[in-house]
Amino acid sequence: MRLRLLLETVAHTLQSLYLQGCRMEDSQLTVLTPALSRCSWFTKVNLCDNDFSVPILMELLLHTANWSKMNKSSNPHLWRSALTAASGVDEYGATLLYPYHHKIHGPFMMSLQTLPTLLKQARQALLRNEELAISAVEQLPMELFTAVFQDAFKGRHTRMVKAMVAAWPFPCLPVGTLMKTSNLETFQAVLEGVDMQLARNFHPRRNKMKVLDLRKLRHDFWTIWTGREDGDCSLESGDEEQVVKVLPRYAVRRRLKVIADLCLRRGLDEEEAYFLQWALERKGSLQLCCAKMKIWDMPLSNVKEILSVFQPWPVEELELTEFDLYTLTWFATYLGHMGSLRKLSMTDLYENTIGPGNRTAKSEMDCVRKFMSQFSRLHCLQHLSLKGVFFLRNQVKKLLRCLRSPLESFSISGYFMSESDMNSISRCEHLCELKHLAMRGVGLLAADSMPLQNLLETVAHTLQSLDLQGCGMEDSPLTDLIPALSRCTQLNKVNLSDNKFSVPILKDLLLHTANWSKMNAEQYPAPVECYDDFGFIDTERFLQLCPELMDALRAQRQPKSIIFATKPCSQCGMRCVYDLGPRLCPCWQ
């Protein structure tokens, strides 16, 4: 205590400190560390020949950021004994880490610039002997805990991973971020560590974990607690749009919360199957939450069993694929409880499994109404995608009436849209602030152009992307749409490919795009003049007309990424494309 007071008194003047051979131990250095961290004028420190453990020494080193004037420092002799016991470090490692070595006469002097390397080697040394490492888990400094865990996880030290999960000292463990590649043994070790925690009424030191996050997303937690400079652990996932923030205090619940993304299908991989079985067996001890759920081609009995343990309200993204009407009707109630749902995608929903004795047009329509009525409970819904949904024809109006919040994106494709459906879409108050509109292959004929024109005029101030690929449009509908399209000043992506437009109409469109200053990517069909009477591509015409269209556009603005593409070749299935230059399909090369 007296030494600490002295150090605090002289912290603004002290330049060198020699405490070699003072028989100090961990508790004494722990007391001195705060005072030492404030000695910002240090140029030399010698703490050799004292009895400090690896965790306490690491904690001291992590508090030396203010020692900017330091030239040299010596490490206590216990670095050698402790780390040698941990791993039997070779002679090269010893000359780096220890004050005395048979090749060095006098104490080893370490530049503070080697601190990241020193800490990395110390972590590696600990992990070479799992017995010693596991015994030291309780003494690891908080600042070092996450770095050691990442090393253990990456190196597949399963026993160490299990012990560290059981002793996790933070409210949240976002381990999914580290699971770049599947490894069943390491994943099992994580869940076994959770089991160890569940089996205890208390932990002897600091067990605080309340949330286990298995989502494979970037997480701020690791950046905050490691602050690594050695480039040793890149934690970014492939999903660049999603970053998880450190969970606030109000997210903590009494039971351990496990957050995962679910993909329910036939043929689960080993890791997915193991987790689902583990979750089913512990449903009474855990709060199981799913943020992103995908369901397709899985027996209804299995789906029911799994959904019985995962709460519906935390689901934010849902994908339903290949559902029949019976399954969809059963799922309706579960959907209605997804109060946090922001994104819903439905693909290939069909109608053929109500039993022959019970199947009537009225019973089918009752099922459809029951399902659509649940949309009125989805107050957070922002993104809706409908592809190949059998019951939509002439029912779009009823579906849109059930919406309770403005949509940011709306995608509908896979069937021929009626004029009534188009009118309903153009008049829906919940589509007036769309940022993304996709209507692929919906068969927009000339008679249908006015509703789409009205919709584009309504969303002209917000629309950022437009996809009308394969809608069967010809010159007349596009001519009607050009005035509305020219006012869509926020557009950054447009796709009009696989439609039938002539050169004059395409030029007219391009000449009205001067306001598209934010445009990043645009796709157009090769004009109909590029095909012969039998529908085959005329390469000479293609190579002549596409540059003309490009020149017309460049007279208005400079495109960043643009493509004129033919329909797929009947022989090879590839397209002829003109972007910066021509790229013909293999049949013409």
Coordinates of C-alpha atoms in Angstrom, one line a residue:
M1 CA 0.0 0.0 0.0
R2 CA 2.8 2.4 0.9
L3 CA 4.6 1.7 -2.3
R4 CA 1.4 2.3 -4.3
L5 CA 1.0 5.7 -2.6
L6 CA 4.6 6.6 -3.3
L7 CA 4.2 5.7 -7.0
E8 CA 1.0 7.7 -7.2
T9 CA 2.8 10.7 -5.7
V10 CA 5.7 10.6 -8.2
A11 CA 3.7 9.4 -11.2
H12 CA 4.2 12.7 -13.0
T13 CA 8.0 12.7 -12.5
L14 CA 9.3 9.1 -12.2
Q15 CA 11.5 8.0 -15.1
S16 CA 13.0 4.7 -14.0
L17 CA 11.9 2.0 -11.6
Y18 CA 14.0 -1.0 -10.3
L19 CA 12.2 -3.6 -8.2
Q20 CA 14.3 -6.6 -9.2
G21 CA 14.4 -9.5 -6.7
C22 CA 11.9 -8.0 -4.2
R23 CA 10.0 -11.3 -3.8
M24 CA 6.8 -9.7 -4.9
E25 CA 3.8 -11.9 -5.8
D26 CA 0.6 -11.6 -7.8
S27 CA -1.5 -9.7 -5.2
Q28 CA 1.2 -7.0 -4.7
L29 CA 1.6 -6.4 -8.5
T30 CA -2.2 -6.3 -8.9
V31 CA -2.3 -3.5 -6.3
L32 CA 0.5 -1.6 -8.0
T33 CA -0.9 -1.9 -11.6
P34 CA -3.2 1.2 -11.5
A35 CA -0.4 3.4 -10.1
L36 CA 2.1 2.0 -12.6
S37 CA -0.2 2.7 -15.5
R38 CA -0.2 6.4 -14.6
C39 CA 3.6 6.7 -14.6
S40 CA 3.7 8.3 -18.1
W41 CA 7.3 9.4 -17.9
F42 CA 8.8 5.9 -17.5
T43 CA 11.8 5.3 -19.7
K44 CA 13.1 2.1 -18.0
V45 CA 11.5 -0.6 -15.7
N46 CA 13.0 -3.7 -14.1
L47 CA 10.7 -6.2 -12.4
C48 CA 13.0 -9.2 -12.8
D49 CA 13.3 -12.0 -10.2
N50 CA 9.8 -11.7 -8.7
D51 CA 7.1 -14.4 -8.6
F52 CA 4.3 -13.3 -10.9
S53 CA 1.9 -15.6 -12.8
V54 CA 1.3 -15.3 -16.5
P55 CA -2.3 -13.8 -16.2
I56 CA -1.1 -11.0 -13.8
L57 CA 1.9 -10.1 -16.0
M58 CA -0.4 -9.9 -19.0
E59 CA -2.8 -7.7 -17.1
L60 CA 0.1 -5.3 -16.3
L61 CA 1.2 -5.3 -19.9
L62 CA -2.3 -4.4 -21.0
H63 CA -2.2 -1.3 -18.8
T64 CA 1.0 0.2 -20.2
A65 CA -0.5 2.2 -23.0
N66 CA 0.7 5.5 -21.3
W67 CA 4.4 4.3 -21.3
S68 CA 5.0 6.1 -24.5
K69 CA 8.5 7.2 -23.5
M70 CA 9.6 3.7 -22.5
N71 CA 12.9 2.6 -24.1
K72 CA 13.5 -0.7 -22.5
S73 CA 11.9 -3.0 -19.9
S74 CA 12.8 -6.3 -18.3
N75 CA 10.4 -9.1 -17.7
P76 CA 10.4 -11.1 -14.5
H77 CA 12.0 -14.5 -14.4
L78 CA 8.6 -16.2 -14.0
W79 CA 7.9 -15.6 -17.7
R80 CA 10.4 -18.4 -18.3
S81 CA 9.2 -20.8 -15.7
A82 CA 5.5 -20.3 -16.3
L83 CA 5.6 -20.4 -20.1
T84 CA 8.1 -23.2 -20.2
A85 CA 5.8 -25.2 -18.0
A86 CA 2.9 -24.3 -20.3
S87 CA 4.6 -25.4 -23.5
G88 CA 8.3 -26.1 -23.4
V89 CA 9.0 -23.1 -25.5
D90 CA 12.0 -23.6 -27.8
E91 CA 15.2 -21.7 -27.4
Y92 CA 14.2 -19.0 -29.9
G93 CA 11.0 -18.3 -28.0
A94 CA 13.0 -18.2 -24.7
T95 CA 15.4 -15.6 -26.0
L96 CA 12.3 -13.5 -26.9
L97 CA 10.4 -13.8 -23.7
Y98 CA 12.7 -14.4 -20.7
P99 CA 15.1 -12.2 -18.8
Y100 CA 17.8 -14.8 -18.6
H101 CA 18.9 -17.4 -21.1
H102 CA 22.2 -19.4 -21.5
K103 CA 22.8 -17.5 -24.8
I104 CA 22.3 -14.0 -23.1
H105 CA 24.6 -12.5 -20.5
G106 CA 22.4 -10.2 -18.4
P107 CA 18.7 -9.4 -18.6
F108 CA 16.8 -9.5 -21.9
M109 CA 15.6 -6.0 -22.8
M110 CA 12.2 -5.9 -24.6
S111 CA 11.0 -2.9 -26.7
L112 CA 7.4 -2.1 -26.0
Q113 CA 6.9 -2.2 -29.7
T114 CA 7.0 -6.0 -29.4
L115 CA 4.1 -6.1 -26.9
P116 CA 1.5 -7.4 -29.4
T117 CA 3.9 -10.2 -30.5
L118 CA 4.7 -11.0 -26.8
L119 CA 1.0 -11.3 -25.9
K120 CA 0.3 -13.4 -28.9
Q121 CA 3.2 -15.8 -28.1
A122 CA 2.1 -15.9 -24.5
R123 CA -1.5 -16.9 -25.6
Q124 CA -0.1 -19.6 -27.8
A125 CA 2.2 -20.9 -25.1
L126 CA -0.8 -21.2 -22.7
L127 CA -2.7 -23.2 -25.2
R128 CA 0.0 -25.7 -25.9
N129 CA -0.7 -27.3 -22.5
E130 CA -4.5 -27.4 -22.1
E131 CA -4.3 -28.7 -18.5
L132 CA -2.4 -25.5 -17.4
A133 CA -4.5 -23.3 -19.6
I134 CA -7.8 -24.6 -18.2
S135 CA -6.5 -24.2 -14.7
A136 CA -5.7 -20.5 -15.5
V137 CA -9.1 -19.7 -16.9
E138 CA -10.3 -18.2 -13.6
Q139 CA -7.2 -15.9 -13.4
L140 CA -7.3 -14.5 -17.0
P141 CA -7.7 -10.7 -17.1
M142 CA -11.0 -9.6 -18.7
E143 CA -9.0 -7.8 -21.4
L144 CA -7.2 -11.0 -22.3
F145 CA -10.1 -13.5 -22.0
T146 CA -11.6 -12.9 -25.5
A147 CA -8.3 -13.0 -27.3
V148 CA -7.4 -16.4 -25.7
F149 CA -10.9 -17.7 -26.5
Q150 CA -10.5 -16.7 -30.2
D151 CA -7.1 -18.5 -30.3
A152 CA -8.6 -21.6 -28.6
F153 CA -11.6 -21.6 -31.0
K154 CA -9.5 -21.1 -34.1
G155 CA -7.0 -23.8 -33.0
R156 CA -9.9 -26.2 -32.1
H157 CA -8.7 -26.6 -28.5
T158 CA -12.0 -28.1 -27.6
R159 CA -11.4 -28.7 -23.9
M160 CA -10.2 -25.1 -23.5
V161 CA -13.2 -23.8 -25.4
K162 CA -15.6 -25.8 -23.2
A163 CA -14.0 -24.5 -20.0
M164 CA -14.0 -20.8 -21.2
V165 CA -17.6 -21.0 -22.2
A166 CA -18.5 -22.3 -18.8
A167 CA -16.6 -19.4 -17.2
W168 CA -17.6 -16.7 -19.7
P169 CA -17.4 -13.4 -17.9
F170 CA -19.4 -11.2 -20.3
P171 CA -23.2 -10.9 -20.7
C172 CA -23.1 -12.0 -24.4
L173 CA -21.0 -14.7 -26.2
P174 CA -21.4 -14.0 -30.0
V175 CA -19.6 -17.2 -31.0
G176 CA -21.4 -17.5 -34.3
T177 CA -19.1 -14.8 -35.6
L178 CA -16.1 -17.1 -35.2
M179 CA -17.8 -20.1 -37.0
K180 CA -16.6 -19.3 -40.5
T181 CA -16.3 -23.0 -41.3
S182 CA -18.2 -25.8 -39.8
N183 CA -16.4 -28.0 -37.2
L184 CA -18.7 -30.2 -35.2
E185 CA -16.2 -30.9 -32.4
T186 CA -15.6 -27.3 -31.6
F187 CA -19.4 -26.5 -31.9
Q188 CA -20.1 -29.4 -29.5
A189 CA -17.5 -28.0 -27.1
V190 CA -19.4 -24.7 -27.0
L191 CA -22.7 -26.3 -26.2
E192 CA -21.1 -28.6 -23.6
G193 CA -19.7 -25.4 -21.9
V194 CA -23.2 -24.1 -21.8
D195 CA -24.4 -27.4 -20.3
M196 CA -21.7 -26.9 -17.6
Q197 CA -23.0 -23.5 -16.8
L198 CA -26.6 -24.7 -16.7
A199 CA -25.6 -27.4 -14.3
R200 CA -24.3 -25.0 -11.7
N201 CA -26.3 -22.8 -9.4
F202 CA -23.4 -20.3 -9.3
H203 CA -19.9 -19.9 -10.6
P204 CA -17.0 -19.3 -8.3
R205 CA -15.8 -16.2 -10.0
R206 CA -17.7 -14.2 -12.5
N207 CA -20.0 -16.2 -14.7
K208 CA -22.2 -13.6 -16.3
M209 CA -23.3 -15.0 -19.7
K210 CA -26.9 -14.4 -20.4
V211 CA -26.9 -14.6 -24.2
L212 CA -25.3 -17.1 -26.6
D213 CA -25.5 -15.8 -30.1
L214 CA -24.9 -18.4 -32.8
R215 CA -25.6 -16.1 -35.8
K216 CA -22.8 -15.9 -38.3
L217 CA -22.7 -12.1 -38.4
R218 CA -20.1 -9.5 -37.6
H219 CA -20.3 -8.4 -34.0
D220 CA -18.9 -5.3 -32.3
F221 CA -18.2 -7.2 -29.2
W222 CA -14.9 -8.8 -30.5
T223 CA -13.6 -5.4 -31.7
I224 CA -14.3 -3.7 -28.4
W225 CA -12.8 -6.4 -26.2
T226 CA -9.7 -7.5 -28.2
G227 CA -8.5 -4.4 -30.1
R228 CA -6.0 -6.5 -31.8
E229 CA -3.3 -5.0 -34.0
D230 CA -1.5 -8.2 -35.1
G231 CA -4.0 -8.9 -37.9
D232 CA -4.5 -12.3 -36.3
C233 CA -8.3 -12.5 -36.4
S234 CA -10.5 -11.0 -39.1
L235 CA -14.1 -11.3 -37.9
E236 CA -16.1 -10.0 -40.9
S237 CA -18.6 -12.4 -42.4
G238 CA -19.9 -12.6 -45.9
D239 CA -23.1 -10.7 -45.0
E240 CA -21.8 -7.2 -45.2
E241 CA -25.2 -5.6 -44.6
Q242 CA -25.7 -7.0 -41.1
V243 CA -23.7 -5.9 -38.0
V244 CA -24.8 -6.9 -34.5
K245 CA -24.4 -4.4 -31.7
V246 CA -23.4 -5.3 -28.2
L247 CA -26.5 -6.2 -26.3
P248 CA -27.8 -3.6 -23.9
R249 CA -28.7 -4.4 -20.3
Y250 CA -32.4 -4.7 -21.0
A251 CA -31.7 -7.6 -23.4
V252 CA -30.6 -9.7 -20.4
R253 CA -33.2 -12.3 -19.2
R254 CA -33.2 -14.7 -16.3
R255 CA -32.9 -17.8 -18.4
L256 CA -29.9 -18.1 -20.8
K257 CA -31.0 -16.9 -24.2
V258 CA -29.8 -18.7 -27.3
I259 CA -30.1 -16.9 -30.6
A260 CA -29.7 -18.8 -33.8
D261 CA -30.7 -18.7 -37.5
L262 CA -32.7 -21.7 -38.5
C263 CA -32.7 -23.4 -41.9
L264 CA -35.3 -26.2 -41.7
R265 CA -35.1 -28.6 -44.6
R266 CA -34.5 -32.3 -45.4
G267 CA -30.9 -33.3 -45.1
L268 CA -29.6 -31.1 -42.3
D269 CA -25.8 -31.1 -41.9
E270 CA -24.3 -32.6 -38.7
E271 CA -23.9 -29.3 -36.9
E272 CA -27.5 -28.2 -37.6
A273 CA -28.9 -31.6 -36.6
Y274 CA -26.9 -31.6 -33.4
F275 CA -28.0 -28.1 -32.4
L276 CA -31.7 -28.8 -33.0
Q277 CA -31.5 -32.0 -30.9
W278 CA -29.6 -30.2 -28.2
A279 CA -32.2 -27.4 -28.2
L280 CA -35.2 -29.8 -28.0
E281 CA -33.7 -31.6 -25.0
R282 CA -33.1 -28.3 -23.1
K283 CA -36.2 -26.3 -24.0
G284 CA -37.2 -26.0 -20.4
S285 CA -33.8 -24.5 -19.4
L286 CA -33.2 -22.1 -22.2
Q287 CA -34.9 -19.2 -24.0
L288 CA -34.5 -20.2 -27.6
C289 CA -34.9 -17.4 -30.2
C290 CA -34.5 -17.4 -33.9
A291 CA -33.9 -14.2 -35.8
K292 CA -33.8 -15.5 -39.3
M293 CA -35.8 -18.6 -40.3
K294 CA -36.0 -20.6 -43.6
I295 CA -38.4 -23.5 -44.0
W296 CA -38.7 -25.7 -47.1
D297 CA -39.3 -29.3 -48.0
M298 CA -39.4 -30.6 -44.4
P299 CA -42.1 -32.9 -43.0
L300 CA -44.8 -30.9 -41.1
S301 CA -44.4 -33.1 -38.0
N302 CA -40.7 -32.1 -37.8
V303 CA -41.5 -28.4 -38.3
K304 CA -44.1 -28.6 -35.6
E305 CA -41.7 -30.1 -33.1
I306 CA -39.0 -27.6 -33.8
L307 CA -41.3 -24.6 -33.7
S308 CA -42.7 -25.7 -30.4
V309 CA -39.5 -24.7 -28.7
F310 CA -38.5 -21.5 -30.6
Q311 CA -40.5 -18.4 -29.8
P312 CA -42.1 -16.8 -32.8
W313 CA -41.9 -13.1 -31.7
P314 CA -38.1 -12.6 -32.2
V315 CA -38.2 -13.8 -35.8
E316 CA -37.2 -10.9 -38.0
E317 CA -36.7 -12.6 -41.4
L318 CA -38.8 -15.5 -42.7
E319 CA -38.5 -17.6 -45.9
L320 CA -41.2 -20.1 -46.8
T321 CA -40.6 -22.4 -49.8
E322 CA -42.6 -25.2 -51.3
F323 CA -45.5 -25.0 -48.8
D324 CA -48.8 -26.6 -49.7
L325 CA -52.1 -25.1 -48.6
Y326 CA -52.6 -27.4 -45.6
T327 CA -49.2 -26.6 -44.2
L328 CA -49.7 -22.9 -44.9
T329 CA -53.0 -23.0 -43.0
W330 CA -51.4 -24.6 -40.0
F331 CA -48.5 -22.1 -40.1
A332 CA -50.9 -19.1 -40.2
T333 CA -51.2 -18.9 -36.4
Y334 CA -47.5 -19.1 -35.9
L335 CA -47.0 -16.4 -38.4
G336 CA -49.5 -14.1 -36.7
H337 CA -47.3 -14.1 -33.5
M338 CA -44.2 -12.9 -35.3
G339 CA -44.5 -9.4 -34.0
S340 CA -40.9 -8.5 -34.9
L341 CA -41.1 -9.8 -38.5
R342 CA -39.5 -7.3 -41.0
K343 CA -38.9 -9.4 -44.0
L344 CA -41.1 -12.1 -45.5
S345 CA -40.4 -14.2 -48.6
M346 CA -42.8 -16.8 -50.0
T347 CA -41.8 -19.0 -52.9
D348 CA -43.7 -21.8 -54.8
L349 CA -46.8 -22.1 -52.5
Y350 CA -49.1 -24.7 -54.1
E351 CA -52.6 -26.1 -53.5
N352 CA -52.7 -29.8 -54.0
T353 CA -52.8 -31.5 -50.6
I354 CA -56.2 -31.0 -49.0
G355 CA -57.6 -34.5 -49.1
P356 CA -59.9 -35.3 -52.0
G357 CA -62.9 -35.8 -49.8
N358 CA -62.5 -32.4 -48.2
R359 CA -61.2 -30.4 -51.0
T360 CA -63.6 -27.7 -52.3
A361 CA -63.2 -24.3 -53.7
K362 CA -64.8 -22.8 -50.6
S363 CA -62.5 -24.8 -48.2
E364 CA -59.4 -23.7 -50.2
M365 CA -60.5 -20.0 -50.1
D366 CA -61.2 -20.3 -46.3
C367 CA -57.6 -21.5 -45.9
V368 CA -56.3 -18.6 -48.0
R369 CA -58.3 -16.0 -46.1
K370 CA -57.1 -17.4 -42.7
F371 CA -53.5 -17.1 -43.9
M372 CA -53.8 -13.6 -45.4
S373 CA -55.6 -12.3 -42.3
Q374 CA -52.4 -12.9 -40.2
F375 CA -50.7 -10.1 -42.2
S376 CA -52.8 -7.6 -40.2
R377 CA -50.7 -8.6 -37.1
L378 CA -47.3 -7.9 -38.8
H379 CA -46.8 -4.3 -37.7
C380 CA -43.1 -4.3 -38.4
L381 CA -43.2 -5.8 -41.9
Q382 CA -41.0 -3.8 -44.4
H383 CA -40.0 -6.2 -47.1
L384 CA -42.4 -8.6 -48.9
S385 CA -41.5 -11.0 -51.7
L386 CA -44.0 -13.3 -53.4
K387 CA -42.9 -15.7 -56.1
G388 CA -45.1 -18.4 -57.6
V389 CA -47.8 -18.0 -54.9
F390 CA -50.8 -19.8 -56.4
F391 CA -53.5 -18.1 -54.5
L392 CA -52.6 -14.6 -55.4
R393 CA -54.4 -14.1 -58.7
N394 CA -57.3 -11.7 -58.1
Q395 CA -56.5 -11.8 -54.4
V396 CA -53.7 -9.1 -54.3
K397 CA -56.2 -6.5 -53.2
K398 CA -57.2 -8.5 -50.1
L399 CA -53.6 -9.2 -49.2
L400 CA -52.5 -5.6 -49.4
R401 CA -55.5 -4.5 -47.4
C402 CA -54.1 -6.5 -44.5
L403 CA -50.8 -4.7 -44.4
R404 CA -50.3 -2.4 -41.4
S405 CA -47.1 -0.6 -42.2
P406 CA -45.4 1.0 -45.3
L407 CA -43.2 -1.4 -47.2
E408 CA -39.7 -0.5 -48.3
S409 CA -39.5 -3.3 -50.9
F410 CA -42.1 -5.3 -52.8
S411 CA -41.4 -8.1 -55.1
I412 CA -44.0 -10.2 -57.0
S413 CA -43.3 -12.7 -59.8
G414 CA -44.1 -16.1 -61.2
Y415 CA -47.6 -15.6 -62.5
F416 CA -49.6 -13.6 -65.0
M417 CA -51.0 -10.6 -63.1
S418 CA -54.6 -9.5 -63.8
E419 CA -55.5 -5.9 -64.4
S420 CA -57.4 -5.9 -61.1
D421 CA -54.2 -6.9 -59.3
M422 CA -52.3 -4.1 -61.0
N423 CA -54.9 -1.6 -60.0
S424 CA -54.8 -2.8 -56.4
I425 CA -51.0 -2.4 -56.3
S426 CA -51.0 1.1 -57.8
R427 CA -53.6 2.3 -55.2
C428 CA -52.2 0.7 -52.1
E429 CA -51.3 3.3 -49.5
H430 CA -48.7 1.0 -48.0
L431 CA -46.7 1.0 -51.2
C432 CA -46.3 4.8 -51.6
E433 CA -42.8 4.9 -50.1
L434 CA -41.2 2.0 -51.9
K435 CA -37.5 1.9 -52.3
H436 CA -37.3 -1.3 -54.2
L437 CA -39.9 -2.7 -56.7
A438 CA -39.5 -6.0 -58.6
M439 CA -42.2 -7.4 -60.9
R440 CA -40.4 -10.1 -62.9
G441 CA -42.4 -12.1 -65.5
V442 CA -45.8 -10.8 -64.5
G443 CA -47.1 -10.2 -68.0
L444 CA -47.6 -6.4 -68.2
L445 CA -49.6 -5.7 -71.4
A446 CA -50.5 -2.4 -72.9
A447 CA -53.8 -2.3 -71.1
D448 CA -51.9 -2.6 -67.8
S449 CA -49.4 0.3 -68.3
M450 CA -51.5 3.0 -66.6
P451 CA -51.6 1.4 -63.1
L452 CA -47.8 0.9 -63.2
Q453 CA -47.3 4.4 -64.5
N454 CA -49.4 5.7 -61.5
L455 CA -47.3 3.7 -59.1
L456 CA -44.0 4.9 -60.5
E457 CA -45.2 8.5 -60.2
T458 CA -46.2 7.9 -56.6
V459 CA -42.8 6.5 -55.6
A460 CA -40.7 8.6 -57.8
H461 CA -39.1 10.4 -54.8
T462 CA -38.1 7.2 -53.0
L463 CA -37.6 4.4 -55.6
Q464 CA -34.0 3.2 -55.7
S465 CA -34.3 0.0 -57.7
L466 CA -36.7 -1.3 -60.4
D467 CA -36.8 -4.8 -61.9
L468 CA -39.2 -5.4 -64.7
Q469 CA -37.3 -8.2 -66.4
G470 CA -39.3 -10.6 -68.6
C471 CA -42.7 -8.8 -68.3
G472 CA -43.5 -9.2 -72.0
M473 CA -43.6 -5.4 -72.5
E474 CA -43.4 -3.9 -76.0
D475 CA -43.0 -0.3 -77.2
S476 CA -46.4 1.0 -76.2
P477 CA -46.2 0.3 -72.5
L478 CA -42.6 1.6 -72.2
T479 CA -43.6 4.8 -74.1
D480 CA -46.3 5.4 -71.4
L481 CA -43.8 4.8 -68.6
I482 CA -41.0 7.0 -69.8
P483 CA -42.3 10.3 -68.2
A484 CA -42.7 8.6 -64.8
L485 CA -39.3 6.9 -65.1
S486 CA -37.6 10.1 -65.9
R487 CA -38.8 11.6 -62.6
C488 CA -37.3 8.7 -60.5
T489 CA -34.3 10.6 -59.5
Q490 CA -33.2 8.2 -56.7
L491 CA -32.8 5.2 -59.0
N492 CA -29.5 3.4 -58.7
K493 CA -30.4 0.1 -60.3
V494 CA -32.8 -0.8 -63.1
N495 CA -33.4 -4.0 -65.1
L496 CA -35.7 -4.0 -68.2
S497 CA -34.1 -7.0 -69.9
D498 CA -36.0 -9.7 -71.7
N499 CA -38.7 -7.3 -73.0
K500 CA -39.3 -6.4 -76.7
F501 CA -38.3 -2.8 -77.4
S502 CA -37.3 -1.2 -80.7
V503 CA -34.3 1.1 -81.2
P504 CA -36.4 4.3 -81.4
I505 CA -38.2 3.6 -78.1
L506 CA -35.0 2.5 -76.3
K507 CA -33.3 5.7 -77.5
D508 CA -36.2 7.8 -76.3
L509 CA -35.9 6.2 -72.9
L510 CA -32.2 6.8 -72.6
L511 CA -32.6 10.4 -73.7
H512 CA -34.9 10.9 -70.7
T513 CA -32.5 9.6 -68.1
A514 CA -30.5 12.7 -67.4
N515 CA -31.9 12.8 -63.9
W516 CA -30.5 9.3 -63.1
S517 CA -27.4 10.7 -61.5
K518 CA -27.3 8.1 -58.8
M519 CA -27.5 5.2 -61.3
N520 CA -24.9 2.4 -60.7
A521 CA -26.2 -0.6 -62.7
E522 CA -28.7 -0.7 -65.6
Q523 CA -29.7 -3.6 -67.9
Y524 CA -31.7 -3.3 -71.1
P525 CA -32.8 -5.8 -73.8
A526 CA -31.0 -5.8 -77.2
P527 CA -33.5 -4.1 -79.5
V528 CA -35.9 -6.3 -81.6
E529 CA -34.1 -5.2 -84.8
C530 CA -31.2 -7.4 -83.7
Y531 CA -33.2 -10.6 -84.5
D532 CA -34.0 -12.1 -87.9
D533 CA -37.5 -13.3 -89.0
F534 CA -37.0 -16.6 -87.2
G535 CA -36.0 -15.1 -83.9
F536 CA -32.3 -15.8 -84.1
I537 CA -29.7 -13.1 -83.3
D538 CA -28.3 -11.1 -86.2
T539 CA -24.8 -10.4 -84.9
E540 CA -24.0 -7.7 -87.5
R541 CA -27.1 -5.8 -86.4
F542 CA -26.3 -6.4 -82.8
L543 CA -22.8 -5.0 -83.2
Q544 CA -24.1 -2.0 -85.1
L545 CA -27.1 -1.0 -83.0
C546 CA -25.8 -1.4 -79.4
P547 CA -23.0 1.2 -79.9
E548 CA -25.6 3.6 -81.3
L549 CA -27.7 3.2 -78.1
M550 CA -24.6 3.7 -76.0
D551 CA -23.7 6.9 -77.8
A552 CA -27.2 8.2 -77.3
L553 CA -26.9 7.5 -73.5
R554 CA -23.5 9.1 -73.2
A555 CA -24.9 12.3 -74.7
Q556 CA -27.0 12.6 -71.5
R557 CA -24.7 11.1 -68.8
Q558 CA -21.8 8.7 -68.3
P559 CA -23.0 5.2 -67.3
K560 CA -21.1 3.3 -64.6
S561 CA -22.3 -0.2 -65.4
I562 CA -24.6 -0.9 -68.4
I563 CA -25.6 -4.0 -70.3
F564 CA -27.6 -4.6 -73.5
A565 CA -28.4 -8.3 -73.6
T566 CA -30.1 -10.6 -76.1
K567 CA -32.4 -13.5 -75.0
P568 CA -30.6 -16.8 -74.3
C569 CA -29.2 -18.6 -77.3
S570 CA -31.3 -21.7 -78.3
Q571 CA -28.1 -23.7 -78.8
C572 CA -25.8 -22.9 -75.9
G573 CA -28.1 -21.0 -73.5
M574 CA -25.7 -18.0 -73.2
R575 CA -26.5 -14.4 -74.2
C576 CA -24.8 -12.0 -76.4
V577 CA -23.9 -8.9 -74.3
Y578 CA -22.8 -5.4 -75.0
D579 CA -21.3 -3.4 -72.2
L580 CA -17.9 -1.8 -72.7
G581 CA -17.7 -3.8 -75.9
P582 CA -19.4 -6.8 -77.5
R583 CA -19.3 -10.3 -75.9
L584 CA -20.9 -12.8 -78.2
C585 CA -22.2 -16.2 -77.0
P586 CA -19.9 -19.2 -77.8
C587 CA -21.9 -20.1 -80.9
W588 CA -20.8 -16.9 -82.6
Q589 CA -17.2 -16.8 -81.4

